Amino acid sequence: MNGFFYPRTATGQAALIPPPPWHYSGDLLTVEYRTDPERVRELLPAPLELAPEDPGAVAFIWADWQSCRASKEELLDPVLSQYKEAFVVVRCAFQGVTYSRCVYIWVDKDFAILRGMHQGYPKKLGSIHQTRPHPYGPAPRVAVGATFGATVAAADRRLAEAVLTLTHESETNGFVNSHPMAHHRVYPSIERGAQTDAYSELISSGSASFEAGPAFAGDVELRLFEAPTEEVARLEVEEIIGGYYRQVGVVWDGGSTLAKLIP
Amino acid sequence: MNGFFYPRTATGQAALIPPPPWHYSGDLLTVEYRTDPERVRELLPAPLELAPEDPGAVAFIWADWQSCRASKEELLDPVLSQYKEAFVVVRCAFQGVTYSRCVYIWVDKDFAILRGMHQGYPKKLGSIHQTRPHPYGPAPRVAVGATFGATVAAADRRLAEAVLTLTHESETNGFVNSHPMAHHRVYPSIERGAQTDAYSELISSGSASFEAGPAFAGDVELRLFEAPTEEVARLEVEEIIGGYYRQVGVVWDGGSTLAKLIP
Amino acid sequence: MNGFFYPRTATGQAALIPPPPWHYSGDLLTVEYRTDPERVRELLPAPLELAPEDPGAVAFIWADWQSCRASKEELLDPVLSQYKEAFVVVRCAFQGVTYSRCVYIWVDKDFAILRGMHQGYPKKLGSIHQTRPHPYGPAPRVAVGATFGATVAAADRRLAEAVLTLTHESETNGFVNSHPMAHHRVYPSIERGAQTDAYSELISSGSASFEAGPAFAGDVELRLFEAPTEEVARLEVEEIIGGYYRQVGVVWDGGSTLAKLIP
Amino acid sequence: MNGFFYPRTATGQAALIPPPPWHYSGDLLTVEYRTDPERVRELLPAPLELAPEDPGAVAFIWADWQSCRASKEELLDPVLSQYKEAFVVVRCAFQGVTYSRCVYIWVDKDFAILRGMHQGYPKKLGSIHQTRPHPYGPAPRVAVGATFGATVAAADRRLAEAVLTLTHESETNGFVNSHPMAHHRVYPSIERGAQTDAYSELISSGSASFEAGPAFAGDVELRLFEAPTEEVARLEVEEIIGGYYRQVGVVWDGGSTLAKLIP
């Protein structure tokens, strides 16, 4: 049987996602801020702990992606390669090492959901938008002075929106999402009435390779909205750290198990 | 941490799906036909085998659902409860017992994808439609003489379409999807370059309770179309068995492990 | 050239909508309430005036439709027939006669937008949902005691939501939307800088035929939400009149010009 | 009453589109080819005639847009500014002057449909994609050697797809869409059984201002597919003229009436 995740067939042609490596071109709009660290702690299952430094730091990140396998074939049928996402990253610690961790994420394609299942991102469908830079007409250039908007909605409700004006080139694109990711991969038990997981592991992963243009920092506003099936607004904005914009090329090629939890 | 699958939080409010039981109201349009049994065998991973009787039988099923937890709260915000799906079921055998098995499935909501992950359905997003019965105006009644259409597309391409005209009440709603389901639940290894699964089990599940109106059978046509990222058209229609229509109420409440495969 | 509205071709096959008559099967969920009549007056262009009786009455209506031409062919490829809408109706007067008038409306298909252009409904795209009745499982029956939810969103924002519990059969399905519609059909001038219309007429239309099941009335809640590109929340709910539910079959076959305004 | 087209209100805030001028940033992927001129003639209503030179020339164009009013406010809530379109342009003649004319077009937003109504474009909803250039990662740069894919689907069916590889800078971005547009603006009569238009005019319009990067030409393939509600595949590709790519900034500010036809 062939096919990386599912469905599996004789040829593997129908598989929703190819095996890694996965190649990405994209634009990242990042808002970093501080919230009450207790709200971060609530989102860290064992064996994770709060990061020792700046434990309430949060990154709200929008990304506008094109992704493909090494042959790039999905790029030429772009319904198979283009997707957008918005996600929330906190920091945490495991065995004395600081990791980044995605606690909420919305995407707009099924292949992105299944890649998230593989990588441990808790992906829901959403409607995600960010202003695209362009060299002509009214859209902003990637340059000091440019202003970008970013929004995310799910289940017919606006969840968050940001406006970022670039003020200067920056040495960093933020720090909250700069560690390897520490994610759980879980499978609830199929048994009737079970409240346990059949499978659970803690994994770590990061980019296999990375290229990027200059990072820009700027003035940013972020608004979070309540919704009946979301909790992102609990991560209240107490203090803005900064806003960042960067165009990147990334390769992701797997990770490694930090801890087998179940069985 | 609370939340049935993901994300997990202090309250569980943000979880994409609640814990079972899951309650469903829906309309099922089923087309049963025979294909080359070798095409079915290709889709049965170990330890499954071809069913001993009628091994090339296939059911192509459309379902128009409303689903919710026992409190029914999702019904009142129906973007959270309504979804449609089209799926392909074959039969297989494990340890001498015949099971049904879903080999391809498309749905139009994220909560349905994640429930599929739990139940072992290989769900992709699609655009699924079936004619709805209605007591007034041009739409068909649920009655002899009514004609229903059904279609499914994914990634901007039509994959299958059927037209069913009800000719008589029927004792059954078909036989291919009438066994408990035998599904794999797998998690590919996160390790770089691994071609193995970190987790794999064979599970079985079926409805915890079931109510339904009369089943109708009729004359049916089914057309399957090629697409670059799909293989459903390989299950060529060699002989139509029948077409069926039935309105049902279902409760699903978990299943049981048939075989732990990995680790 | 053939084709009812556009595009027009030698055969007419590509036309987005066929010529009337248009046949509909659907479920209507109606909330009637009173708002400040001045807010209604703001939405009535000349030569329309406030209705002499109950001038602040408003109907917020959800409809779940299947529509087709007389041959019913769209029913069998239901992506071409199924759509949902939510719309707001007020009353008005012209030459001493009371009319209904749709002031805001959202639909989820392009053919519905173009039919709206023809009929004078100011249609935008939206995400519209209402609980569907079903004879089995958790969904409500069409009967006293049943509870239905209804929601509408546009541009990623929830605009309105209602919950209706049927308490008794009713002689009417409400009164606000019970008159012939009085709608403007306008075409802004193409000339640079023109602030005028090139074409404007006031038309009237109603159903050519109508069949329906029993109407039900009940207890209802309606909530309206602000959005940057909408004004529906200005029609504040001052007093609920009632909530109604009815399944209908309708034929629409054109209307008549009440007044040629421009040229 | 305020609001450029509809709905009209006291403030104009709810209007689906603002008054012109409309400002655009976008990427254009153009395929030019020749078809049987009789197939073009079929699509030219009176008083238009075939263009005297190269009457069978066709341009199939994909565009990935951000659009806004002069204040640019829609750019910061990009669900209100971003849209994609695919459209087919032929040439025609009126009173001895050659014009371009859009005969088919698909877009993915409601505001684009209504702008099309104003400008005389026969817009339907579609699912439109084109590879986006990007400076990092696997996506193509805007440079010789880059390969772009483009696709359009409507009503769940793929209608056309193209693959373009840039081979050299070009003095032009094609010639078929380089004239002012000659479009009909029509309103079918509301009267029951009428087969006539209540309003019809022939208008002309073009860009009020234009800026652009270098145009590139290249090798291109175009495939057209049949669909029950489309006729674009009748414009068969007999001979490819060329493929082009260009990033542009455009302002559109109205047009002028060429001929009042009805009344």
Coordinates of C-alpha atoms in Angstrom, one line a residue, chain C residues 108-201:
Chain C
D108 CA -24.9 31.9 -1.3
K109 CA -25.0 31.3 -5.1
D110 CA -24.3 33.4 -8.1
F111 CA -27.5 32.5 -10.0
A112 CA -29.5 33.8 -6.9
I113 CA -27.6 37.1 -7.2
L114 CA -28.5 37.6 -10.8
R115 CA -32.1 36.7 -10.2
G116 CA -32.0 39.3 -7.5
M117 CA -30.7 41.8 -10.0
H118 CA -33.6 41.1 -12.2
Q119 CA -36.2 41.2 -9.4
G120 CA -34.6 44.2 -7.6
Y121 CA -33.3 42.4 -4.5
P122 CA -30.0 44.0 -3.4
K123 CA -28.2 40.7 -3.0
K124 CA -24.8 40.2 -1.5
L125 CA -23.0 36.9 -0.8
G126 CA -23.3 35.5 2.7
S127 CA -23.0 32.3 4.7
I128 CA -26.6 31.4 5.7
H129 CA -27.8 28.5 7.8
Q130 CA -31.0 27.3 9.3
T131 CA -31.8 24.1 11.1
R132 CA -33.5 21.6 8.8
P133 CA -36.5 19.6 9.9
H134 CA -36.1 15.8 9.6
P135 CA -38.3 12.9 10.5
Y136 CA -35.6 10.9 12.4
G137 CA -32.8 11.5 14.8
P138 CA -32.0 14.7 16.7
A139 CA -33.2 17.3 14.1
P140 CA -36.6 18.8 14.7
R141 CA -39.8 17.7 13.1
V142 CA -42.1 20.3 11.6
A143 CA -44.4 20.3 14.7
V144 CA -45.2 22.1 17.8
G145 CA -42.3 21.9 20.2
A146 CA -39.6 22.0 17.5
T147 CA -36.7 24.4 17.9
F148 CA -34.9 25.9 14.9
G149 CA -31.8 28.1 14.7
A150 CA -30.9 30.5 11.9
T151 CA -27.8 32.5 11.2
V152 CA -26.3 34.8 8.6
A153 CA -22.8 36.0 8.1
A154 CA -21.0 38.0 5.4
A155 CA -17.4 39.1 4.9
D156 CA -16.4 36.8 7.8
R157 CA -18.7 38.4 10.4
R158 CA -21.9 37.1 12.0
L159 CA -24.7 39.6 11.2
A160 CA -27.8 38.0 12.8
E161 CA -29.0 34.9 14.5
A162 CA -32.4 33.7 15.7
V163 CA -33.8 30.8 17.6
L164 CA -37.5 29.9 17.1
T165 CA -39.5 27.3 19.1
L166 CA -42.8 26.4 17.6
T167 CA -45.7 26.7 20.0
H168 CA -48.9 26.4 17.8
E169 CA -50.2 26.3 14.3
S170 CA -51.0 29.7 13.0
E171 CA -53.3 31.2 10.4
T172 CA -50.5 33.3 9.0
N173 CA -46.8 33.1 8.3
G174 CA -46.5 36.8 9.3
F175 CA -47.8 39.9 7.6
V176 CA -44.8 42.1 6.7
N177 CA -43.8 40.1 3.6
S178 CA -47.4 39.3 2.6
H179 CA -47.8 42.2 0.0
P180 CA -46.5 42.4 -3.5
M181 CA -42.9 43.5 -3.5
A182 CA -42.1 47.1 -4.6
H183 CA -38.4 47.1 -5.7
H184 CA -36.2 49.5 -7.6
R185 CA -34.2 48.2 -10.6
V186 CA -31.3 50.6 -11.2
Y187 CA -28.2 50.9 -13.4
P188 CA -25.8 53.7 -12.4
S189 CA -24.5 55.8 -15.2
I190 CA -21.3 54.6 -16.8
E191 CA -20.1 58.2 -17.4
R192 CA -17.1 59.3 -15.5
G193 CA -18.0 61.2 -12.3
A194 CA -21.7 60.8 -12.9
Q195 CA -23.7 60.6 -9.6
T196 CA -26.9 59.6 -11.4
D197 CA -28.6 56.5 -12.6
A198 CA -28.7 55.7 -16.3
Y199 CA -31.8 53.6 -15.7
S200 CA -34.3 53.4 -12.8
E201 CA -37.7 51.9 -12.5

